[in-house]
PDB file of N, CA and C in Angstrom:
ATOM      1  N   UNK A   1      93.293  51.970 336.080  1.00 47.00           N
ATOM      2  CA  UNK A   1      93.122  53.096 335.212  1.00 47.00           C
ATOM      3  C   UNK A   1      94.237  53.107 334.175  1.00 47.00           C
ATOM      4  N   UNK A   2      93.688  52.905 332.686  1.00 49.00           N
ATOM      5  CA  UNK A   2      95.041  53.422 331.648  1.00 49.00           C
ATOM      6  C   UNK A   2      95.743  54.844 331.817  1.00 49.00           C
ATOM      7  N   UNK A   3      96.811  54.622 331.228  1.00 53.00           N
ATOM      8  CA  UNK A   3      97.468  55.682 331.423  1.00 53.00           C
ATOM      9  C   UNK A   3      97.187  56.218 329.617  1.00 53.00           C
ATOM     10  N   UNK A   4      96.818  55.486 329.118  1.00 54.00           N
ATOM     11  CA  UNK A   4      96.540  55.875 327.577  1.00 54.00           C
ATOM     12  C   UNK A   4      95.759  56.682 327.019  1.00 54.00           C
ATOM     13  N   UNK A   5      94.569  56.544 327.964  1.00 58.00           N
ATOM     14  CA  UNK A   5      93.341  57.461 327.986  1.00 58.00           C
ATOM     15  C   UNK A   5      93.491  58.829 328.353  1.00 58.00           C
ATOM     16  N   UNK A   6      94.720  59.127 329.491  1.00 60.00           N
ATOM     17  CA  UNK A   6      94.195  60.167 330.359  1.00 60.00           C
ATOM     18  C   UNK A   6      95.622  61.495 329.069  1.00 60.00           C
ATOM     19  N   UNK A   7      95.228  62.393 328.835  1.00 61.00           N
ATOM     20  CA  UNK A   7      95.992  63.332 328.370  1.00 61.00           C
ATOM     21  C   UNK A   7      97.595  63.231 328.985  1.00 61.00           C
ATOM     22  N   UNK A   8      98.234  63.744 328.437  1.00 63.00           N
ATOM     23  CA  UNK A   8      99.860  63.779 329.090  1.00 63.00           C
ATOM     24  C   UNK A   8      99.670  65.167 329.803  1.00 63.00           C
ATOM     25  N   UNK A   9     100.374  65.265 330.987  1.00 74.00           N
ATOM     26  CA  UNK A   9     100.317  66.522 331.426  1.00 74.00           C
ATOM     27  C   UNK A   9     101.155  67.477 331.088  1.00 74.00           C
ATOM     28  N   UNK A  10     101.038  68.777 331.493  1.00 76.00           N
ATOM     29  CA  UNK A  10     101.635  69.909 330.464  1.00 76.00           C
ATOM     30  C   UNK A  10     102.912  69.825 330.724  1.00 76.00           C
ATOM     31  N   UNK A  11     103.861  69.450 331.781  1.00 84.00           N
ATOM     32  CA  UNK A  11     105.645  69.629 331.797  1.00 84.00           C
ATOM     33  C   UNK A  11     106.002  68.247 330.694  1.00 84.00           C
ATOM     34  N   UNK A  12     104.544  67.280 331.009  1.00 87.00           N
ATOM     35  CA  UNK A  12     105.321  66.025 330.130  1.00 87.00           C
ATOM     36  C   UNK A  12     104.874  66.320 328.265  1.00 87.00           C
ATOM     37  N   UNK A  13     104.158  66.855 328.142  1.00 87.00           N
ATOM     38  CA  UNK A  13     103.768  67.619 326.840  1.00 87.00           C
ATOM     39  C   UNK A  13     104.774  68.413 326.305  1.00 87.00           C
ATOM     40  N   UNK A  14     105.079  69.526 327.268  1.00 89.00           N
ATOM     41  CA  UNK A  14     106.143  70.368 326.599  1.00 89.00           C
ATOM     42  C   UNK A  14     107.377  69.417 326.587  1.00 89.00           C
ATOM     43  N   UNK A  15     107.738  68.450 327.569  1.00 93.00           N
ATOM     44  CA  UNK A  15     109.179  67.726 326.993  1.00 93.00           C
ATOM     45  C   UNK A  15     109.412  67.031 326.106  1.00 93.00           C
ATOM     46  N   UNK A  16     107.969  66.624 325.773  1.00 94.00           N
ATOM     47  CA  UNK A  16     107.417  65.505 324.779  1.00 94.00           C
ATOM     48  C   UNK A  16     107.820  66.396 323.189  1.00 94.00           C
ATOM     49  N   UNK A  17     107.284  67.592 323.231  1.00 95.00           N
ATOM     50  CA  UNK A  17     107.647  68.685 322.161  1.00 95.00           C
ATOM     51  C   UNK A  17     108.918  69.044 322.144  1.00 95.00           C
ATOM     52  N   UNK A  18     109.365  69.090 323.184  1.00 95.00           N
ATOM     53  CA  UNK A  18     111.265  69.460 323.249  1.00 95.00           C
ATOM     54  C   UNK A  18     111.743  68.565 322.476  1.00 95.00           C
ATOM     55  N   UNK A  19     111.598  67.181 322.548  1.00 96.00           N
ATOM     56  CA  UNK A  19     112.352  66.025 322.227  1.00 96.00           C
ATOM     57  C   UNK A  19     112.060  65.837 320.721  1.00 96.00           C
ATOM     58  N   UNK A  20     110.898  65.938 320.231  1.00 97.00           N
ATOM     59  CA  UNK A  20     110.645  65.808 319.168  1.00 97.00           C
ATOM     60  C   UNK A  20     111.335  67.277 318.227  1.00 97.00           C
ATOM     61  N   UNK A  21     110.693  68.142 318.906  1.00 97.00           N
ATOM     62  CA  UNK A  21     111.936  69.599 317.811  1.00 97.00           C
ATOM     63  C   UNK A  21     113.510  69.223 317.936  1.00 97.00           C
ATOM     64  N   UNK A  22     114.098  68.568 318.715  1.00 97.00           N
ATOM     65  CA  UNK A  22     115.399  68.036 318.928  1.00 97.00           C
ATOM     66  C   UNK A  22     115.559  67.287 317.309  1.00 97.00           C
ATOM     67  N   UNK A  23     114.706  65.986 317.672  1.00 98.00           N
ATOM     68  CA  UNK A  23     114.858  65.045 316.723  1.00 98.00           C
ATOM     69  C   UNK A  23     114.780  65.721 315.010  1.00 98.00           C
ATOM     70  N   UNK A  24     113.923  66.810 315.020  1.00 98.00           N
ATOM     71  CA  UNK A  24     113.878  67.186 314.037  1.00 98.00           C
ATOM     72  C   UNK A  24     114.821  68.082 313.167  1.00 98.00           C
ATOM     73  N   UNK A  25     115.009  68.585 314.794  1.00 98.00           N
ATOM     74  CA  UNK A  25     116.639  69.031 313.974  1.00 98.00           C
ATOM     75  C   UNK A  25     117.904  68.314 313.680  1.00 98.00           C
ATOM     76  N   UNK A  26     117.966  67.343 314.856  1.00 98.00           N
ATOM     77  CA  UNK A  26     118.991  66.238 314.370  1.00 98.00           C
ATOM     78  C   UNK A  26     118.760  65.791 312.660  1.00 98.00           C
ATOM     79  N   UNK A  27     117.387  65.592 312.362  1.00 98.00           N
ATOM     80  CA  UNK A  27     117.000  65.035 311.019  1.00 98.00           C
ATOM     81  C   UNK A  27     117.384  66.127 309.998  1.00 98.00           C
ATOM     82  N   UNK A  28     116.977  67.186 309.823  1.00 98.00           N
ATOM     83  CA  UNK A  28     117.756  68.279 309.383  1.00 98.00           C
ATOM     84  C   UNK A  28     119.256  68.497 309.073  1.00 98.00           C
ATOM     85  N   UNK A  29     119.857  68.021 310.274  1.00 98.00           N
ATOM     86  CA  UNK A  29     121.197  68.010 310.177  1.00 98.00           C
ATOM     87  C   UNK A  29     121.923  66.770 309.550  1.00 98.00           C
ATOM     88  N   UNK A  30     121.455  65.370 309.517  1.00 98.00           N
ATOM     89  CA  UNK A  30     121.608  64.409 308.566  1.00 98.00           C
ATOM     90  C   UNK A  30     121.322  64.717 307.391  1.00 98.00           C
ATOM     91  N   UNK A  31     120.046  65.032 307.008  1.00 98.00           N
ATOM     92  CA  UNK A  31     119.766  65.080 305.628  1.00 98.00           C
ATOM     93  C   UNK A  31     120.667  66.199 305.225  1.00 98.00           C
ATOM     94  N   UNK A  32     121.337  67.119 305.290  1.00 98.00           N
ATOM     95  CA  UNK A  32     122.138  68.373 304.922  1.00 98.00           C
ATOM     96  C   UNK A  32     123.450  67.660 305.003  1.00 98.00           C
ATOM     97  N   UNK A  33     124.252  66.881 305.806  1.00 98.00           N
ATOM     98  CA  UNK A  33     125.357  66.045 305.812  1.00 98.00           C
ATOM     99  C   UNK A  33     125.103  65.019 304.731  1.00 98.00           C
ATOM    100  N   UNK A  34     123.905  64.283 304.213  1.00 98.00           N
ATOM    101  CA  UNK A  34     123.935  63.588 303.582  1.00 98.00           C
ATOM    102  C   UNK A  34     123.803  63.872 302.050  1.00 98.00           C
ATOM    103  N   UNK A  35     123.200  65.108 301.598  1.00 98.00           N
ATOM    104  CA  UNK A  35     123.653  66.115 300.674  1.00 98.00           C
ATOM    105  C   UNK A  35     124.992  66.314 300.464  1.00 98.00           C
ATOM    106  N   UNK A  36     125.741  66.674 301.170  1.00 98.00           N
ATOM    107  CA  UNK A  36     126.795  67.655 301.418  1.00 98.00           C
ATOM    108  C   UNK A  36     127.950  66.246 300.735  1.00 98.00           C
ATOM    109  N   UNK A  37     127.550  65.121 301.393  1.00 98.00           N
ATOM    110  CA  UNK A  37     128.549  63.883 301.017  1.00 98.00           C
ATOM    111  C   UNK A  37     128.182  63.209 299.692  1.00 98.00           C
ATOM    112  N   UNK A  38     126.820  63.610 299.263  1.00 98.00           N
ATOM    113  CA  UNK A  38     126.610  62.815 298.097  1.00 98.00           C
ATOM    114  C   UNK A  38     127.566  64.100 297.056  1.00 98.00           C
ATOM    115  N   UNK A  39     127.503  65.343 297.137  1.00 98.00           N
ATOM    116  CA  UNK A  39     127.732  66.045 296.020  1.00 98.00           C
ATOM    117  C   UNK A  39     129.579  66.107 296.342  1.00 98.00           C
ATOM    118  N   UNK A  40     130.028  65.592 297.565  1.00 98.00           N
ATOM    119  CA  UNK A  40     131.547  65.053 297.634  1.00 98.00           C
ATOM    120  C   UNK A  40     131.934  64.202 296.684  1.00 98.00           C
ATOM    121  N   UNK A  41     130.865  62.649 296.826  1.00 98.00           N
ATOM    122  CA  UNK A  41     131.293  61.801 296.002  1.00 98.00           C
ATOM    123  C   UNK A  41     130.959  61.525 294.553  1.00 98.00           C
ATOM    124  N   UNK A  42     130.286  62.803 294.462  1.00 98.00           N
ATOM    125  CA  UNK A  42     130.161  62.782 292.382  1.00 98.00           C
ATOM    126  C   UNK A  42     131.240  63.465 292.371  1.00 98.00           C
ATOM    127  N   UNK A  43     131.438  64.152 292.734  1.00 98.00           N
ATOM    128  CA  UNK A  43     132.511  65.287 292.401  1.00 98.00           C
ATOM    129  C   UNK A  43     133.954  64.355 292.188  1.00 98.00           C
ATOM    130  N   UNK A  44     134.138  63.295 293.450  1.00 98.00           N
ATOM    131  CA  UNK A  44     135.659  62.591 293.294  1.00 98.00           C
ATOM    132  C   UNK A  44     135.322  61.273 292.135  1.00 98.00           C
ATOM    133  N   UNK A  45     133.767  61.140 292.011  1.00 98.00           N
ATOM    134  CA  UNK A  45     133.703  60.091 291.254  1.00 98.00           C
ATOM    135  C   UNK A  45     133.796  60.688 289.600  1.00 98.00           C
ATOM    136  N   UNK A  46     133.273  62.135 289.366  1.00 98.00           N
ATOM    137  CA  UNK A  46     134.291  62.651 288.122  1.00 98.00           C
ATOM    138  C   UNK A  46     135.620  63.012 287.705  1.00 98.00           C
ATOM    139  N   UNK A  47     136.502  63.059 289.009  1.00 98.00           N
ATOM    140  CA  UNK A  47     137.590  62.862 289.458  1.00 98.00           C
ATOM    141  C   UNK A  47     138.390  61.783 288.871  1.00 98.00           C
ATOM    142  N   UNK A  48     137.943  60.822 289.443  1.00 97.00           N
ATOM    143  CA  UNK A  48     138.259  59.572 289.394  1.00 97.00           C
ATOM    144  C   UNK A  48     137.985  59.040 287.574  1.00 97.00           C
ATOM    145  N   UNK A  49     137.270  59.639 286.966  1.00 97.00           N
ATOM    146  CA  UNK A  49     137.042  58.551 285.735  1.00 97.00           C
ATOM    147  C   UNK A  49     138.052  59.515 284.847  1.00 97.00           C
ATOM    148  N   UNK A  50     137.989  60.796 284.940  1.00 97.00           N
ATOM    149  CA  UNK A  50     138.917  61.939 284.220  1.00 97.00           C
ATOM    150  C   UNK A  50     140.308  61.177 284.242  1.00 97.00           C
ATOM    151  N   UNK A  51     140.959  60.384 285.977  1.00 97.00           N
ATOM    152  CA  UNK A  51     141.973  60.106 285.422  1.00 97.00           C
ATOM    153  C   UNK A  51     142.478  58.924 285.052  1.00 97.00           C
ATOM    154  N   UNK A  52     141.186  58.155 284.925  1.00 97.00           N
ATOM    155  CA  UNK A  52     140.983  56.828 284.150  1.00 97.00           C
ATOM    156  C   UNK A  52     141.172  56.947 282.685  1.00 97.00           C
ATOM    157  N   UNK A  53     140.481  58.066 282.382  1.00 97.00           N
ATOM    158  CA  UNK A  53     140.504  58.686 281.203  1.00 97.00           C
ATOM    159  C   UNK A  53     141.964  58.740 280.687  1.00 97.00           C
ATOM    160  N   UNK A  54     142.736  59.341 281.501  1.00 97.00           N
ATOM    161  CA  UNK A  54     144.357  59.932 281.109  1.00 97.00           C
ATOM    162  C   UNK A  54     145.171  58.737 281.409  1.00 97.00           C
ATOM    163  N   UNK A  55     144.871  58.168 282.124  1.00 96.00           N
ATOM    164  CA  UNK A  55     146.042  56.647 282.463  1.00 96.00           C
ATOM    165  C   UNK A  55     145.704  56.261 280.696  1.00 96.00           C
ATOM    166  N   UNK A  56     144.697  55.980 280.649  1.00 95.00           N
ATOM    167  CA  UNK A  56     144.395  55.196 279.357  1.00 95.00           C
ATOM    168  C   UNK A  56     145.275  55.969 278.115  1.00 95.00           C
ATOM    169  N   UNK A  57     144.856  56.730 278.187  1.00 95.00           N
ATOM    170  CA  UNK A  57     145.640  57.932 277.271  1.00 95.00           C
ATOM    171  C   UNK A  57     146.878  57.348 277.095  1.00 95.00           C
ATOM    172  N   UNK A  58     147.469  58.055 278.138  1.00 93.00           N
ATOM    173  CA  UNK A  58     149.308  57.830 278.516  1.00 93.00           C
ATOM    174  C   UNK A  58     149.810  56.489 277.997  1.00 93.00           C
ATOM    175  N   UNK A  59     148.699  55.388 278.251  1.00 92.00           N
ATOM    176  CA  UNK A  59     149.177  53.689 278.221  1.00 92.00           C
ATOM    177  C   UNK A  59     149.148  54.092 276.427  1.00 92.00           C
ATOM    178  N   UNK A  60     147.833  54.370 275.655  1.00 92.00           N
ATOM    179  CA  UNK A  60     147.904  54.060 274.402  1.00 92.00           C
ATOM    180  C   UNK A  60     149.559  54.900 273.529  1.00 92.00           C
ATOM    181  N   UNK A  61     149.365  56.046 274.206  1.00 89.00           N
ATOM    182  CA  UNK A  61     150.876  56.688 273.848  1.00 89.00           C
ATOM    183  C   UNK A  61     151.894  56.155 274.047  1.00 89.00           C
ATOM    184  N   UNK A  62     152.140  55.250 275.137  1.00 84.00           N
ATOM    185  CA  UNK A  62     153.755  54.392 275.334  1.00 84.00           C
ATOM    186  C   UNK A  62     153.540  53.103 274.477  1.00 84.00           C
ATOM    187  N   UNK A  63     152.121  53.340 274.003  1.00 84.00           N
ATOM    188  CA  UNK A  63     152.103  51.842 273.162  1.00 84.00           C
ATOM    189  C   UNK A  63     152.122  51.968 271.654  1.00 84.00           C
ATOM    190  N   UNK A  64     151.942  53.282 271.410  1.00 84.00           N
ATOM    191  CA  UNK A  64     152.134  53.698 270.198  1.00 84.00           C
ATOM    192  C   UNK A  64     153.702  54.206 269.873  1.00 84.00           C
ATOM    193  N   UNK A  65     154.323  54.336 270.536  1.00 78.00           N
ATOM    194  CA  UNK A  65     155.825  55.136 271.234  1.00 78.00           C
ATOM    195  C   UNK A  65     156.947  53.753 271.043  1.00 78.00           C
ATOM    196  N   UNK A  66     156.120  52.618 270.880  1.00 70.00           N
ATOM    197  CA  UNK A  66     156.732  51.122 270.965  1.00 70.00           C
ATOM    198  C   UNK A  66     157.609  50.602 272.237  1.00 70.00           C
ATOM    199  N   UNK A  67     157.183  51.171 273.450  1.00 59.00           N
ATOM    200  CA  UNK A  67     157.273  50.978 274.481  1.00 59.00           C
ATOM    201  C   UNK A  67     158.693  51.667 274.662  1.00 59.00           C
ATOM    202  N   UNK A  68     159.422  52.362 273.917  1.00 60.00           N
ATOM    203  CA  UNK A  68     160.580  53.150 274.395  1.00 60.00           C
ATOM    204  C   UNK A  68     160.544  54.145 275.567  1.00 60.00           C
ATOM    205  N   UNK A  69     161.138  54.433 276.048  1.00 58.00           N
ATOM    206  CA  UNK A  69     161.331  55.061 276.876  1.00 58.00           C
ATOM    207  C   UNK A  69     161.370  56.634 276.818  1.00 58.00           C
ATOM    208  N   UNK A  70     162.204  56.673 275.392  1.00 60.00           N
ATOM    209  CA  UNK A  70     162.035  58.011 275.010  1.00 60.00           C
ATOM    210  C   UNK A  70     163.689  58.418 275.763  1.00 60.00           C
ATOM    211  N   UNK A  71     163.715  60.055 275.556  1.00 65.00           N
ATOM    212  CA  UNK A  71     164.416  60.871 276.096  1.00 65.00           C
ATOM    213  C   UNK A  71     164.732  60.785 277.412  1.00 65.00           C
ATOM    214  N   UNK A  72     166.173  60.226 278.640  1.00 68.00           N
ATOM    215  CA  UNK A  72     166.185  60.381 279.503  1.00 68.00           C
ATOM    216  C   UNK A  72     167.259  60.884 280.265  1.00 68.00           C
ATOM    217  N   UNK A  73     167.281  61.708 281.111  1.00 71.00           N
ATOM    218  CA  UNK A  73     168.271  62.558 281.406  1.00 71.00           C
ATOM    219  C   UNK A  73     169.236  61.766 282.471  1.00 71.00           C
ATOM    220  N   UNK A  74     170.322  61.814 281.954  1.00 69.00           N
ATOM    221  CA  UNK A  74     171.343  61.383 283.028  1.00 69.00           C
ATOM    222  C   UNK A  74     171.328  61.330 284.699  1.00 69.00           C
ATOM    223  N   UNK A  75     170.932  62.624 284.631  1.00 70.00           N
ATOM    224  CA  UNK A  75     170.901  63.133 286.287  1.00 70.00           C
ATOM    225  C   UNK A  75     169.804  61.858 287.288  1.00 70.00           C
ATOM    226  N   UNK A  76     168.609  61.148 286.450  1.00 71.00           N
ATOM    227  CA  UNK A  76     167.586  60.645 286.693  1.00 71.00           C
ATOM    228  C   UNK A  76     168.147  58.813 287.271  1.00 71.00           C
ATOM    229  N   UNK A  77     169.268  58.780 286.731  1.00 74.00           N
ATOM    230  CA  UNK A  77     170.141  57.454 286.801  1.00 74.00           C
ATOM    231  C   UNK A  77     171.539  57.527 288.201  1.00 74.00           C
ATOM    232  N   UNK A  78     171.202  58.504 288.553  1.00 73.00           N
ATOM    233  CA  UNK A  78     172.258  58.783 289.660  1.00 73.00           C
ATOM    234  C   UNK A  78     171.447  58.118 290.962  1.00 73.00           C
ATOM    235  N   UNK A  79     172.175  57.182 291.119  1.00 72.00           N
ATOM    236  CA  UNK A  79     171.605  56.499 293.113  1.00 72.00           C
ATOM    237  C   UNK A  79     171.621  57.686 294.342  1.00 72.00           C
ATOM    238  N   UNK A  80     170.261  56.757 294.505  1.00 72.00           N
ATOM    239  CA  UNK A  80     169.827  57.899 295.428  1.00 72.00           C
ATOM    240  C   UNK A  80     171.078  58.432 296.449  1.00 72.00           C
ATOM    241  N   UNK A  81     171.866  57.829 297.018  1.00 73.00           N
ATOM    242  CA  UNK A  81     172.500  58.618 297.882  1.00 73.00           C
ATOM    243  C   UNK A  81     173.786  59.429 297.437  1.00 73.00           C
ATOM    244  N   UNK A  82     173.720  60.480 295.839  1.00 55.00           N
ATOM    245  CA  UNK A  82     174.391  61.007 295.751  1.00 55.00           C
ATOM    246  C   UNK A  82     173.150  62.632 295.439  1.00 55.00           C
TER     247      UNK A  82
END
C-alpha cells in the first residue's frame, strides 16, 4: 500500500502546517533583514563616495597650494614623549 495515496492524518497535517507557518515566518524575517542591510549599504555606499569626493578635493588643494605645507604650529613638532 502507498503511503502517497492515503491522506496525511490530522496530528501529521497540523504539524505539517506548524512547520510550514514556521518557515514562513523565518522567510519574513530574512526578507526584512535583507531590506534592512541593503538600505545599510547604500547609505555607507553614499558615505563612502562623499568622501572620495573630499579626499579628491583636499589632494587638488595641496596641489594647487604647490605641495607646501602651509602654516604649522610649533607645538605639532614636539616628540611625543614631552
Amino acid at each position: 500500500m502507498s503511503t502517497a495515496s492515503t491522506p496525511p492524518s490530522a496530528p501529521a497535517a497540523v504539524h505539517l502546517e506548524d512547520r510550514l507557518t514556521e518557515l514562513e515566518i523565518k522567510a519574513s524575517y530574512a526578507d526584512d533583514l535583507l531590506d534592512t542591510l541593503n538600505a545599510v549599504v547604500a547609505r555607507q555606499q553614499e558615505q563612502i563616495d562623499l568622501l572620495l569626493r573630499e579626499v579628491s578635493q583636499l589632494r587638488r588643494q595641496g596641489a594647487a597650494d604647490g605641495g607646501s605645507p602651509g602654516f604649522r604650529n610649533p607645538r605639532d613638532e614636539l616628540p611625543p614623549h614631552y
